[in-house]
């Protein structure tokens, strides 16, 4: 793959194993999009994928509810776990509405996602903006050192410029880097994991890889487990070629598992069982 310094994400596609991960994801996504149910009932598959993706993302943030409880529940106020699930559901619903803004101003979208996740529950001015120097971060799953506010600002701006510039990087690579960078920075006072996984979803939709949002990577991240998620993320934080490749491969497997989930939904709809 030919790359230039202005297209740094594309260089990640040359890492060992990444091209295979990209190819595997593309083939898996094409298969589920080719399912006969998608010709007639794609909206139902999208809705179910959103629900299952939100459930998976919430589980990684500490609210490991079964799917039927998420489906049944209408009140997500009160206890911490309910608020996490509610935030994940709101973010999943919001993701598809922000595609045009994402291409022009990713930082506006990230601020909006944090506002949606908080849902008015935080009574101070930390909602909807990157944290300032000295402000604490609540992200229990990720224990890596938290970058300072100045570093966060600079790296967010750099990420934003890469997204706006576009480039030839495969969707899997871009989505993985957006997800990993937001986890590494934890730019907000809360809900960073939920926001990072939603941003990954936005990239996958907007890139054209998953335009109908039926391949919920969040399902796969949750299915592989919190320990595997953290271990792969540590590879990203290391910045080494091996670590970056491992993180991208992990994200690729997560999309593949999301595809498997939606394929099962398609099969159930075809049988009239869902």
PDB file of C-alpha atoms in Angstrom:
ATOM      1  CA  UNK A   1       0.000   0.000   0.000  1.00  0.00           C
ATOM      2  CA  UNK A   2       1.360   3.396  -0.959  1.00  0.00           C
ATOM      3  CA  UNK A   3       1.310   5.919   1.867  1.00  0.00           C
ATOM      4  CA  UNK A   4       2.487   9.449   2.494  1.00  0.00           C
ATOM      5  CA  UNK A   5       3.155  11.371   5.707  1.00  0.00           C
ATOM      6  CA  UNK A   6      -0.196  13.100   5.197  1.00  0.00           C
ATOM      7  CA  UNK A   7      -1.987   9.747   5.383  1.00  0.00           C
ATOM      8  CA  UNK A   8      -0.584   8.201   8.577  1.00  0.00           C
ATOM      9  CA  UNK A   9      -3.592   5.989   9.272  1.00  0.00           C
ATOM     10  CA  UNK A  10      -3.097   4.186   5.989  1.00  0.00           C
ATOM     11  CA  UNK A  11       0.382   3.132   7.105  1.00  0.00           C
ATOM     12  CA  UNK A  12      -1.220   1.039   9.828  1.00  0.00           C
ATOM     13  CA  UNK A  13      -2.740  -1.114   7.115  1.00  0.00           C
ATOM     14  CA  UNK A  14       0.750  -2.384   6.351  1.00  0.00           C
ATOM     15  CA  UNK A  15       1.252  -3.807   9.839  1.00  0.00           C
ATOM     16  CA  UNK A  16       1.502  -7.618   9.999  1.00  0.00           C
ATOM     17  CA  UNK A  17      -1.928  -9.220  10.124  1.00  0.00           C
ATOM     18  CA  UNK A  18      -3.914  -6.022   9.596  1.00  0.00           C
ATOM     19  CA  UNK A  19      -4.617  -6.636   5.905  1.00  0.00           C
ATOM     20  CA  UNK A  20      -5.974 -10.084   6.793  1.00  0.00           C
ATOM     21  CA  UNK A  21      -8.208  -8.556   9.481  1.00  0.00           C
ATOM     22  CA  UNK A  22      -9.502  -5.949   7.039  1.00  0.00           C
ATOM     23  CA  UNK A  23     -10.246  -8.619   4.435  1.00  0.00           C
ATOM     24  CA  UNK A  24     -11.978 -10.876   6.958  1.00  0.00           C
ATOM     25  CA  UNK A  25     -14.207  -8.034   8.182  1.00  0.00           C
ATOM     26  CA  UNK A  26     -15.125  -6.994   4.655  1.00  0.00           C
ATOM     27  CA  UNK A  27     -16.129 -10.531   3.688  1.00  0.00           C
ATOM     28  CA  UNK A  28     -18.163 -11.016   6.883  1.00  0.00           C
ATOM     29  CA  UNK A  29     -20.011  -7.734   6.412  1.00  0.00           C
ATOM     30  CA  UNK A  30     -20.731  -8.516   2.763  1.00  0.00           C
ATOM     31  CA  UNK A  31     -22.221 -11.879   3.747  1.00  0.00           C
ATOM     32  CA  UNK A  32     -24.707 -10.452   6.213  1.00  0.00           C
ATOM     33  CA  UNK A  33     -25.672  -7.641   3.846  1.00  0.00           C
ATOM     34  CA  UNK A  34     -26.366 -10.310   1.241  1.00  0.00           C
ATOM     35  CA  UNK A  35     -28.807 -12.171   3.484  1.00  0.00           C
ATOM     36  CA  UNK A  36     -32.251 -12.374   1.924  1.00  0.00           C
ATOM     37  CA  UNK A  37     -33.895 -10.865   5.040  1.00  0.00           C
ATOM     38  CA  UNK A  38     -31.915  -7.658   4.484  1.00  0.00           C
ATOM     39  CA  UNK A  39     -33.852  -7.012   1.275  1.00  0.00           C
ATOM     40  CA  UNK A  40     -37.154  -6.739   3.097  1.00  0.00           C
ATOM     41  CA  UNK A  41     -36.595  -6.212   6.814  1.00  0.00           C
ATOM     42  CA  UNK A  42     -33.321  -4.356   7.181  1.00  0.00           C
ATOM     43  CA  UNK A  43     -34.891  -1.752   9.487  1.00  0.00           C
ATOM     44  CA  UNK A  44     -35.744  -4.485  11.980  1.00  0.00           C
ATOM     45  CA  UNK A  45     -32.194  -5.841  11.854  1.00  0.00           C
ATOM     46  CA  UNK A  46     -30.820  -2.326  12.392  1.00  0.00           C
ATOM     47  CA  UNK A  47     -33.070  -1.786  15.414  1.00  0.00           C
ATOM     48  CA  UNK A  48     -32.092  -5.101  16.950  1.00  0.00           C
ATOM     49  CA  UNK A  49     -28.394  -4.460  16.281  1.00  0.00           C
ATOM     50  CA  UNK A  50     -28.698  -1.099  18.035  1.00  0.00           C
ATOM     51  CA  UNK A  51     -30.260  -2.699  21.085  1.00  0.00           C
ATOM     52  CA  UNK A  52     -27.660  -5.460  21.263  1.00  0.00           C
ATOM     53  CA  UNK A  53     -24.810  -3.049  20.637  1.00  0.00           C
ATOM     54  CA  UNK A  54     -25.965  -0.782  23.441  1.00  0.00           C
ATOM     55  CA  UNK A  55     -26.241  -3.745  25.767  1.00  0.00           C
ATOM     56  CA  UNK A  56     -22.682  -4.811  24.889  1.00  0.00           C
ATOM     57  CA  UNK A  57     -21.215  -1.354  25.379  1.00  0.00           C
ATOM     58  CA  UNK A  58     -22.978  -0.934  28.710  1.00  0.00           C
ATOM     59  CA  UNK A  59     -21.633  -4.270  29.920  1.00  0.00           C
ATOM     60  CA  UNK A  60     -18.062  -3.068  29.342  1.00  0.00           C
ATOM     61  CA  UNK A  61     -18.866   0.002  31.419  1.00  0.00           C
ATOM     62  CA  UNK A  62     -20.056  -2.098  34.333  1.00  0.00           C
ATOM     63  CA  UNK A  63     -23.740  -2.724  33.630  1.00  0.00           C
ATOM     64  CA  UNK A  64     -23.874  -6.334  32.452  1.00  0.00           C
ATOM     65  CA  UNK A  65     -27.620  -6.751  31.988  1.00  0.00           C
ATOM     66  CA  UNK A  66     -29.191  -9.533  29.973  1.00  0.00           C
ATOM     67  CA  UNK A  67     -30.746  -8.526  26.687  1.00  0.00           C
ATOM     68  CA  UNK A  68     -34.333  -9.101  27.738  1.00  0.00           C
ATOM     69  CA  UNK A  69     -33.927  -6.777  30.725  1.00  0.00           C
ATOM     70  CA  UNK A  70     -32.598  -4.054  28.427  1.00  0.00           C
ATOM     71  CA  UNK A  71     -35.513  -4.674  26.058  1.00  0.00           C
ATOM     72  CA  UNK A  72     -38.131  -4.664  28.821  1.00  0.00           C
ATOM     73  CA  UNK A  73     -36.917  -1.737  30.900  1.00  0.00           C
ATOM     74  CA  UNK A  74     -38.396   1.719  30.340  1.00  0.00           C
ATOM     75  CA  UNK A  75     -36.967   3.619  33.303  1.00  0.00           C
ATOM     76  CA  UNK A  76     -33.207   4.079  33.268  1.00  0.00           C
ATOM     77  CA  UNK A  77     -32.957   6.546  36.108  1.00  0.00           C
ATOM     78  CA  UNK A  78     -32.028   5.606  39.635  1.00  0.00           C
ATOM     79  CA  UNK A  79     -29.166   3.187  40.213  1.00  0.00           C
ATOM     80  CA  UNK A  80     -25.807   3.529  38.494  1.00  0.00           C
ATOM     81  CA  UNK A  81     -26.202   0.470  36.254  1.00  0.00           C
ATOM     82  CA  UNK A  82     -29.556   1.664  34.928  1.00  0.00           C
ATOM     83  CA  UNK A  83     -28.070   5.052  34.073  1.00  0.00           C
ATOM     84  CA  UNK A  84     -25.195   3.363  32.207  1.00  0.00           C
ATOM     85  CA  UNK A  85     -27.607   1.263  30.143  1.00  0.00           C
ATOM     86  CA  UNK A  86     -29.742   4.323  29.455  1.00  0.00           C
ATOM     87  CA  UNK A  87     -26.680   6.256  28.312  1.00  0.00           C
ATOM     88  CA  UNK A  88     -25.640   3.439  25.971  1.00  0.00           C
ATOM     89  CA  UNK A  89     -29.114   3.284  24.442  1.00  0.00           C
ATOM     90  CA  UNK A  90     -29.235   7.044  23.909  1.00  0.00           C
ATOM     91  CA  UNK A  91     -25.799   7.057  22.288  1.00  0.00           C
ATOM     92  CA  UNK A  92     -26.661   4.236  19.921  1.00  0.00           C
ATOM     93  CA  UNK A  93     -29.811   6.063  18.844  1.00  0.00           C
ATOM     94  CA  UNK A  94     -27.839   9.283  18.322  1.00  0.00           C
ATOM     95  CA  UNK A  95     -24.957   7.812  16.300  1.00  0.00           C
ATOM     96  CA  UNK A  96     -26.680   7.704  12.942  1.00  0.00           C
ATOM     97  CA  UNK A  97     -27.838  11.315  13.245  1.00  0.00           C
ATOM     98  CA  UNK A  98     -24.342  12.761  13.431  1.00  0.00           C
ATOM     99  CA  UNK A  99     -22.635  11.451  10.302  1.00  0.00           C
ATOM    100  CA  UNK A 100     -22.563  14.684   8.301  1.00  0.00           C
ATOM    101  CA  UNK A 101     -21.295  16.672  11.278  1.00  0.00           C
ATOM    102  CA  UNK A 102     -18.642  14.037  12.043  1.00  0.00           C
ATOM    103  CA  UNK A 103     -17.017  14.516   8.644  1.00  0.00           C
ATOM    104  CA  UNK A 104     -16.790  18.271   9.189  1.00  0.00           C
ATOM    105  CA  UNK A 105     -16.292  18.646  12.934  1.00  0.00           C
ATOM    106  CA  UNK A 106     -15.522  15.481  14.906  1.00  0.00           C
ATOM    107  CA  UNK A 107     -14.950  17.483  18.093  1.00  0.00           C
ATOM    108  CA  UNK A 108     -18.499  18.838  17.957  1.00  0.00           C
ATOM    109  CA  UNK A 109     -19.791  15.302  17.635  1.00  0.00           C
ATOM    110  CA  UNK A 110     -17.736  14.073  20.585  1.00  0.00           C
ATOM    111  CA  UNK A 111     -19.055  16.941  22.718  1.00  0.00           C
ATOM    112  CA  UNK A 112     -22.585  16.056  21.654  1.00  0.00           C
ATOM    113  CA  UNK A 113     -22.055  12.382  22.457  1.00  0.00           C
ATOM    114  CA  UNK A 114     -20.879  13.227  25.957  1.00  0.00           C
ATOM    115  CA  UNK A 115     -23.883  15.484  26.475  1.00  0.00           C
ATOM    116  CA  UNK A 116     -26.213  12.693  25.327  1.00  0.00           C
ATOM    117  CA  UNK A 117     -24.470  10.137  27.529  1.00  0.00           C
ATOM    118  CA  UNK A 118     -24.686  12.345  30.598  1.00  0.00           C
ATOM    119  CA  UNK A 119     -28.371  12.895  29.950  1.00  0.00           C
ATOM    120  CA  UNK A 120     -28.519  15.858  32.300  1.00  0.00           C
ATOM    121  CA  UNK A 121     -27.468  13.704  35.250  1.00  0.00           C
ATOM    122  CA  UNK A 122     -24.290  15.667  35.971  1.00  0.00           C
ATOM    123  CA  UNK A 123     -25.158  19.012  37.594  1.00  0.00           C
ATOM    124  CA  UNK A 124     -21.960  20.870  36.679  1.00  0.00           C
ATOM    125  CA  UNK A 125     -20.220  22.332  33.649  1.00  0.00           C
ATOM    126  CA  UNK A 126     -18.052  19.311  32.855  1.00  0.00           C
ATOM    127  CA  UNK A 127     -20.691  17.906  30.495  1.00  0.00           C
ATOM    128  CA  UNK A 128     -20.085  18.294  26.790  1.00  0.00           C
ATOM    129  CA  UNK A 129     -16.518  19.567  26.918  1.00  0.00           C
ATOM    130  CA  UNK A 130     -13.035  18.081  27.380  1.00  0.00           C
ATOM    131  CA  UNK A 131     -11.844  18.057  30.958  1.00  0.00           C
ATOM    132  CA  UNK A 132      -9.634  20.825  32.309  1.00  0.00           C
ATOM    133  CA  UNK A 133      -6.385  20.487  34.245  1.00  0.00           C
ATOM    134  CA  UNK A 134      -6.988  18.900  37.628  1.00  0.00           C
ATOM    135  CA  UNK A 135     -10.458  17.562  36.878  1.00  0.00           C
ATOM    136  CA  UNK A 136     -10.911  13.880  37.772  1.00  0.00           C
ATOM    137  CA  UNK A 137     -11.879  11.126  35.349  1.00  0.00           C
ATOM    138  CA  UNK A 138     -14.382   8.376  36.150  1.00  0.00           C
ATOM    139  CA  UNK A 139     -13.642   5.385  33.891  1.00  0.00           C
ATOM    140  CA  UNK A 140     -13.372   2.267  36.058  1.00  0.00           C
ATOM    141  CA  UNK A 141     -12.425  -0.250  33.353  1.00  0.00           C
ATOM    142  CA  UNK A 142      -9.361   1.583  32.024  1.00  0.00           C
ATOM    143  CA  UNK A 143      -6.487   1.985  34.457  1.00  0.00           C
ATOM    144  CA  UNK A 144      -3.819   3.369  32.111  1.00  0.00           C
ATOM    145  CA  UNK A 145      -2.316   6.717  33.153  1.00  0.00           C
ATOM    146  CA  UNK A 146      -4.576   9.630  32.295  1.00  0.00           C
ATOM    147  CA  UNK A 147      -3.007  12.214  29.962  1.00  0.00           C
ATOM    148  CA  UNK A 148      -3.004  15.833  31.081  1.00  0.00           C
ATOM    149  CA  UNK A 149      -5.453  18.359  29.709  1.00  0.00           C
ATOM    150  CA  UNK A 150      -2.940  19.961  27.344  1.00  0.00           C
ATOM    151  CA  UNK A 151      -2.018  16.609  25.836  1.00  0.00           C
ATOM    152  CA  UNK A 152      -5.683  15.720  25.487  1.00  0.00           C
ATOM    153  CA  UNK A 153      -6.372  18.969  23.641  1.00  0.00           C
ATOM    154  CA  UNK A 154      -3.480  18.495  21.231  1.00  0.00           C
ATOM    155  CA  UNK A 155      -4.205  14.874  20.465  1.00  0.00           C
ATOM    156  CA  UNK A 156      -7.926  15.501  19.998  1.00  0.00           C
ATOM    157  CA  UNK A 157      -7.113  18.231  17.514  1.00  0.00           C
ATOM    158  CA  UNK A 158      -4.741  15.897  15.686  1.00  0.00           C
ATOM    159  CA  UNK A 159      -7.361  13.152  15.556  1.00  0.00           C
ATOM    160  CA  UNK A 160      -9.928  15.626  14.286  1.00  0.00           C
ATOM    161  CA  UNK A 161      -7.619  16.774  11.495  1.00  0.00           C
ATOM    162  CA  UNK A 162      -6.997  13.194  10.387  1.00  0.00           C
ATOM    163  CA  UNK A 163     -10.737  12.478  10.202  1.00  0.00           C
ATOM    164  CA  UNK A 164     -11.517  15.674   8.291  1.00  0.00           C
ATOM    165  CA  UNK A 165      -8.641  15.087   5.865  1.00  0.00           C
ATOM    166  CA  UNK A 166      -9.849  11.573   5.098  1.00  0.00           C
ATOM    167  CA  UNK A 167      -7.413   9.256   3.392  1.00  0.00           C
ATOM    168  CA  UNK A 168      -7.051   5.732   2.114  1.00  0.00           C
ATOM    169  CA  UNK A 169      -7.027   3.868   5.428  1.00  0.00           C
ATOM    170  CA  UNK A 170      -9.549   1.004   5.631  1.00  0.00           C
ATOM    171  CA  UNK A 171     -12.612   1.642   7.768  1.00  0.00           C
ATOM    172  CA  UNK A 172     -11.489  -0.955  10.305  1.00  0.00           C
ATOM    173  CA  UNK A 173      -8.183   0.856  10.836  1.00  0.00           C
ATOM    174  CA  UNK A 174      -9.771   4.296  11.211  1.00  0.00           C
ATOM    175  CA  UNK A 175     -12.498   3.021  13.538  1.00  0.00           C
ATOM    176  CA  UNK A 176      -9.949   1.176  15.684  1.00  0.00           C
ATOM    177  CA  UNK A 177      -7.722   4.243  16.023  1.00  0.00           C
ATOM    178  CA  UNK A 178     -10.635   6.540  16.886  1.00  0.00           C
ATOM    179  CA  UNK A 179     -11.834   4.056  19.510  1.00  0.00           C
ATOM    180  CA  UNK A 180      -8.356   3.465  20.952  1.00  0.00           C
ATOM    181  CA  UNK A 181      -7.354   7.120  21.005  1.00  0.00           C
ATOM    182  CA  UNK A 182     -10.501   8.184  22.852  1.00  0.00           C
ATOM    183  CA  UNK A 183     -10.004   5.407  25.397  1.00  0.00           C
ATOM    184  CA  UNK A 184      -6.390   6.450  25.842  1.00  0.00           C
ATOM    185  CA  UNK A 185      -7.214  10.139  26.263  1.00  0.00           C
ATOM    186  CA  UNK A 186     -10.407   9.774  28.291  1.00  0.00           C
ATOM    187  CA  UNK A 187     -11.125  13.388  27.343  1.00  0.00           C
ATOM    188  CA  UNK A 188     -14.295  13.767  29.400  1.00  0.00           C
ATOM    189  CA  UNK A 189     -14.971  13.551  33.102  1.00  0.00           C
ATOM    190  CA  UNK A 190     -17.188  10.482  32.585  1.00  0.00           C
ATOM    191  CA  UNK A 191     -18.662   8.058  30.017  1.00  0.00           C
ATOM    192  CA  UNK A 192     -15.456   7.887  27.959  1.00  0.00           C
ATOM    193  CA  UNK A 193     -15.763   4.197  27.132  1.00  0.00           C
ATOM    194  CA  UNK A 194     -19.343   4.595  25.942  1.00  0.00           C
ATOM    195  CA  UNK A 195     -18.383   7.614  23.832  1.00  0.00           C
ATOM    196  CA  UNK A 196     -15.344   5.836  22.345  1.00  0.00           C
ATOM    197  CA  UNK A 197     -17.370   2.814  21.284  1.00  0.00           C
ATOM    198  CA  UNK A 198     -20.073   5.039  19.790  1.00  0.00           C
ATOM    199  CA  UNK A 199     -17.438   6.942  17.819  1.00  0.00           C
ATOM    200  CA  UNK A 200     -16.196   3.619  16.477  1.00  0.00           C
ATOM    201  CA  UNK A 201     -19.764   2.867  15.365  1.00  0.00           C
ATOM    202  CA  UNK A 202     -20.023   6.260  13.631  1.00  0.00           C
ATOM    203  CA  UNK A 203     -16.836   5.610  11.657  1.00  0.00           C
ATOM    204  CA  UNK A 204     -18.053   2.177  10.547  1.00  0.00           C
ATOM    205  CA  UNK A 205     -21.386   3.610   9.391  1.00  0.00           C
ATOM    206  CA  UNK A 206     -19.982   6.720   7.745  1.00  0.00           C
ATOM    207  CA  UNK A 207     -17.200   4.878   5.943  1.00  0.00           C
ATOM    208  CA  UNK A 208     -19.716   2.810   4.021  1.00  0.00           C
ATOM    209  CA  UNK A 209     -18.523  -0.444   5.554  1.00  0.00           C
ATOM    210  CA  UNK A 210     -21.714  -0.769   7.607  1.00  0.00           C
ATOM    211  CA  UNK A 211     -24.102   1.914   6.301  1.00  0.00           C
ATOM    212  CA  UNK A 212     -27.206   0.333   7.839  1.00  0.00           C
ATOM    213  CA  UNK A 213     -25.490  -0.130  11.224  1.00  0.00           C
ATOM    214  CA  UNK A 214     -26.192  -3.842  11.454  1.00  0.00           C
ATOM    215  CA  UNK A 215     -22.726  -5.029  12.549  1.00  0.00           C
ATOM    216  CA  UNK A 216     -22.460  -3.984  16.209  1.00  0.00           C
ATOM    217  CA  UNK A 217     -18.787  -4.128  17.192  1.00  0.00           C
ATOM    218  CA  UNK A 218     -19.851  -3.476  20.783  1.00  0.00           C
ATOM    219  CA  UNK A 219     -21.379  -6.958  20.869  1.00  0.00           C
ATOM    220  CA  UNK A 220     -18.044  -8.463  19.924  1.00  0.00           C
ATOM    221  CA  UNK A 221     -16.047  -6.345  22.360  1.00  0.00           C
ATOM    222  CA  UNK A 222     -18.326  -7.539  25.149  1.00  0.00           C
ATOM    223  CA  UNK A 223     -18.336 -11.166  23.983  1.00  0.00           C
ATOM    224  CA  UNK A 224     -14.535 -11.328  23.988  1.00  0.00           C
ATOM    225  CA  UNK A 225     -14.629 -10.119  27.574  1.00  0.00           C
ATOM    226  CA  UNK A 226     -13.394  -7.191  29.594  1.00  0.00           C
ATOM    227  CA  UNK A 227      -9.972  -8.745  30.207  1.00  0.00           C
ATOM    228  CA  UNK A 228      -9.346  -9.265  26.476  1.00  0.00           C
ATOM    229  CA  UNK A 229     -10.585  -5.730  25.757  1.00  0.00           C
ATOM    230  CA  UNK A 230      -8.193  -4.201  28.266  1.00  0.00           C
ATOM    231  CA  UNK A 231      -5.287  -6.369  27.113  1.00  0.00           C
ATOM    232  CA  UNK A 232      -5.807  -5.361  23.475  1.00  0.00           C
ATOM    233  CA  UNK A 233      -6.139  -1.719  24.489  1.00  0.00           C
ATOM    234  CA  UNK A 234      -2.810  -1.936  26.296  1.00  0.00           C
ATOM    235  CA  UNK A 235      -1.324  -2.853  22.938  1.00  0.00           C
ATOM    236  CA  UNK A 236      -2.739   0.331  21.474  1.00  0.00           C
ATOM    237  CA  UNK A 237      -1.386   2.441  24.320  1.00  0.00           C
ATOM    238  CA  UNK A 238       2.069   0.903  23.869  1.00  0.00           C
ATOM    239  CA  UNK A 239       2.256   2.426  20.414  1.00  0.00           C
ATOM    240  CA  UNK A 240       4.361  -0.487  19.178  1.00  0.00           C
ATOM    241  CA  UNK A 241       3.612  -1.952  15.744  1.00  0.00           C
ATOM    242  CA  UNK A 242       2.743  -5.286  17.357  1.00  0.00           C
ATOM    243  CA  UNK A 243       0.481  -3.640  19.913  1.00  0.00           C
ATOM    244  CA  UNK A 244      -1.313  -1.513  17.332  1.00  0.00           C
ATOM    245  CA  UNK A 245      -1.827  -4.517  15.073  1.00  0.00           C
ATOM    246  CA  UNK A 246      -3.208  -6.542  17.989  1.00  0.00           C
ATOM    247  CA  UNK A 247      -5.703  -3.780  18.848  1.00  0.00           C
ATOM    248  CA  UNK A 248      -6.873  -3.479  15.236  1.00  0.00           C
ATOM    249  CA  UNK A 249      -7.228  -7.261  15.006  1.00  0.00           C
ATOM    250  CA  UNK A 250      -9.236  -7.275  18.247  1.00  0.00           C
ATOM    251  CA  UNK A 251     -11.578  -4.644  16.825  1.00  0.00           C
ATOM    252  CA  UNK A 252     -11.868  -6.684  13.641  1.00  0.00           C
ATOM    253  CA  UNK A 253     -12.867  -9.780  15.597  1.00  0.00           C
ATOM    254  CA  UNK A 254     -15.414  -7.672  17.461  1.00  0.00           C
ATOM    255  CA  UNK A 255     -17.032  -6.587  14.211  1.00  0.00           C
ATOM    256  CA  UNK A 256     -17.028 -10.194  13.053  1.00  0.00           C
ATOM    257  CA  UNK A 257     -18.843 -11.261  16.201  1.00  0.00           C
ATOM    258  CA  UNK A 258     -21.306  -8.423  15.688  1.00  0.00           C
ATOM    259  CA  UNK A 259     -21.909  -9.744  12.182  1.00  0.00           C
ATOM    260  CA  UNK A 260     -22.538 -13.208  13.611  1.00  0.00           C
ATOM    261  CA  UNK A 261     -25.083 -11.722  16.024  1.00  0.00           C
ATOM    262  CA  UNK A 262     -26.969  -9.941  13.263  1.00  0.00           C
ATOM    263  CA  UNK A 263     -26.832 -13.002  11.035  1.00  0.00           C
ATOM    264  CA  UNK A 264     -28.588 -14.896  13.822  1.00  0.00           C
ATOM    265  CA  UNK A 265     -31.184 -12.116  13.964  1.00  0.00           C
ATOM    266  CA  UNK A 266     -31.710 -12.450  10.220  1.00  0.00           C
ATOM    267  CA  UNK A 267     -32.142 -16.191  10.536  1.00  0.00           C
ATOM    268  CA  UNK A 268     -34.651 -15.742  13.368  1.00  0.00           C
ATOM    269  CA  UNK A 269     -36.639 -13.197  11.352  1.00  0.00           C
ATOM    270  CA  UNK A 270     -36.631 -15.563   8.411  1.00  0.00           C
ATOM    271  CA  UNK A 271     -38.078 -18.314  10.587  1.00  0.00           C
ATOM    272  CA  UNK A 272     -40.634 -15.911  12.050  1.00  0.00           C
ATOM    273  CA  UNK A 273     -39.136 -16.346  15.520  1.00  0.00           C
ATOM    274  CA  UNK A 274     -38.186 -12.717  16.113  1.00  0.00           C
TER     275      UNK A 274
END
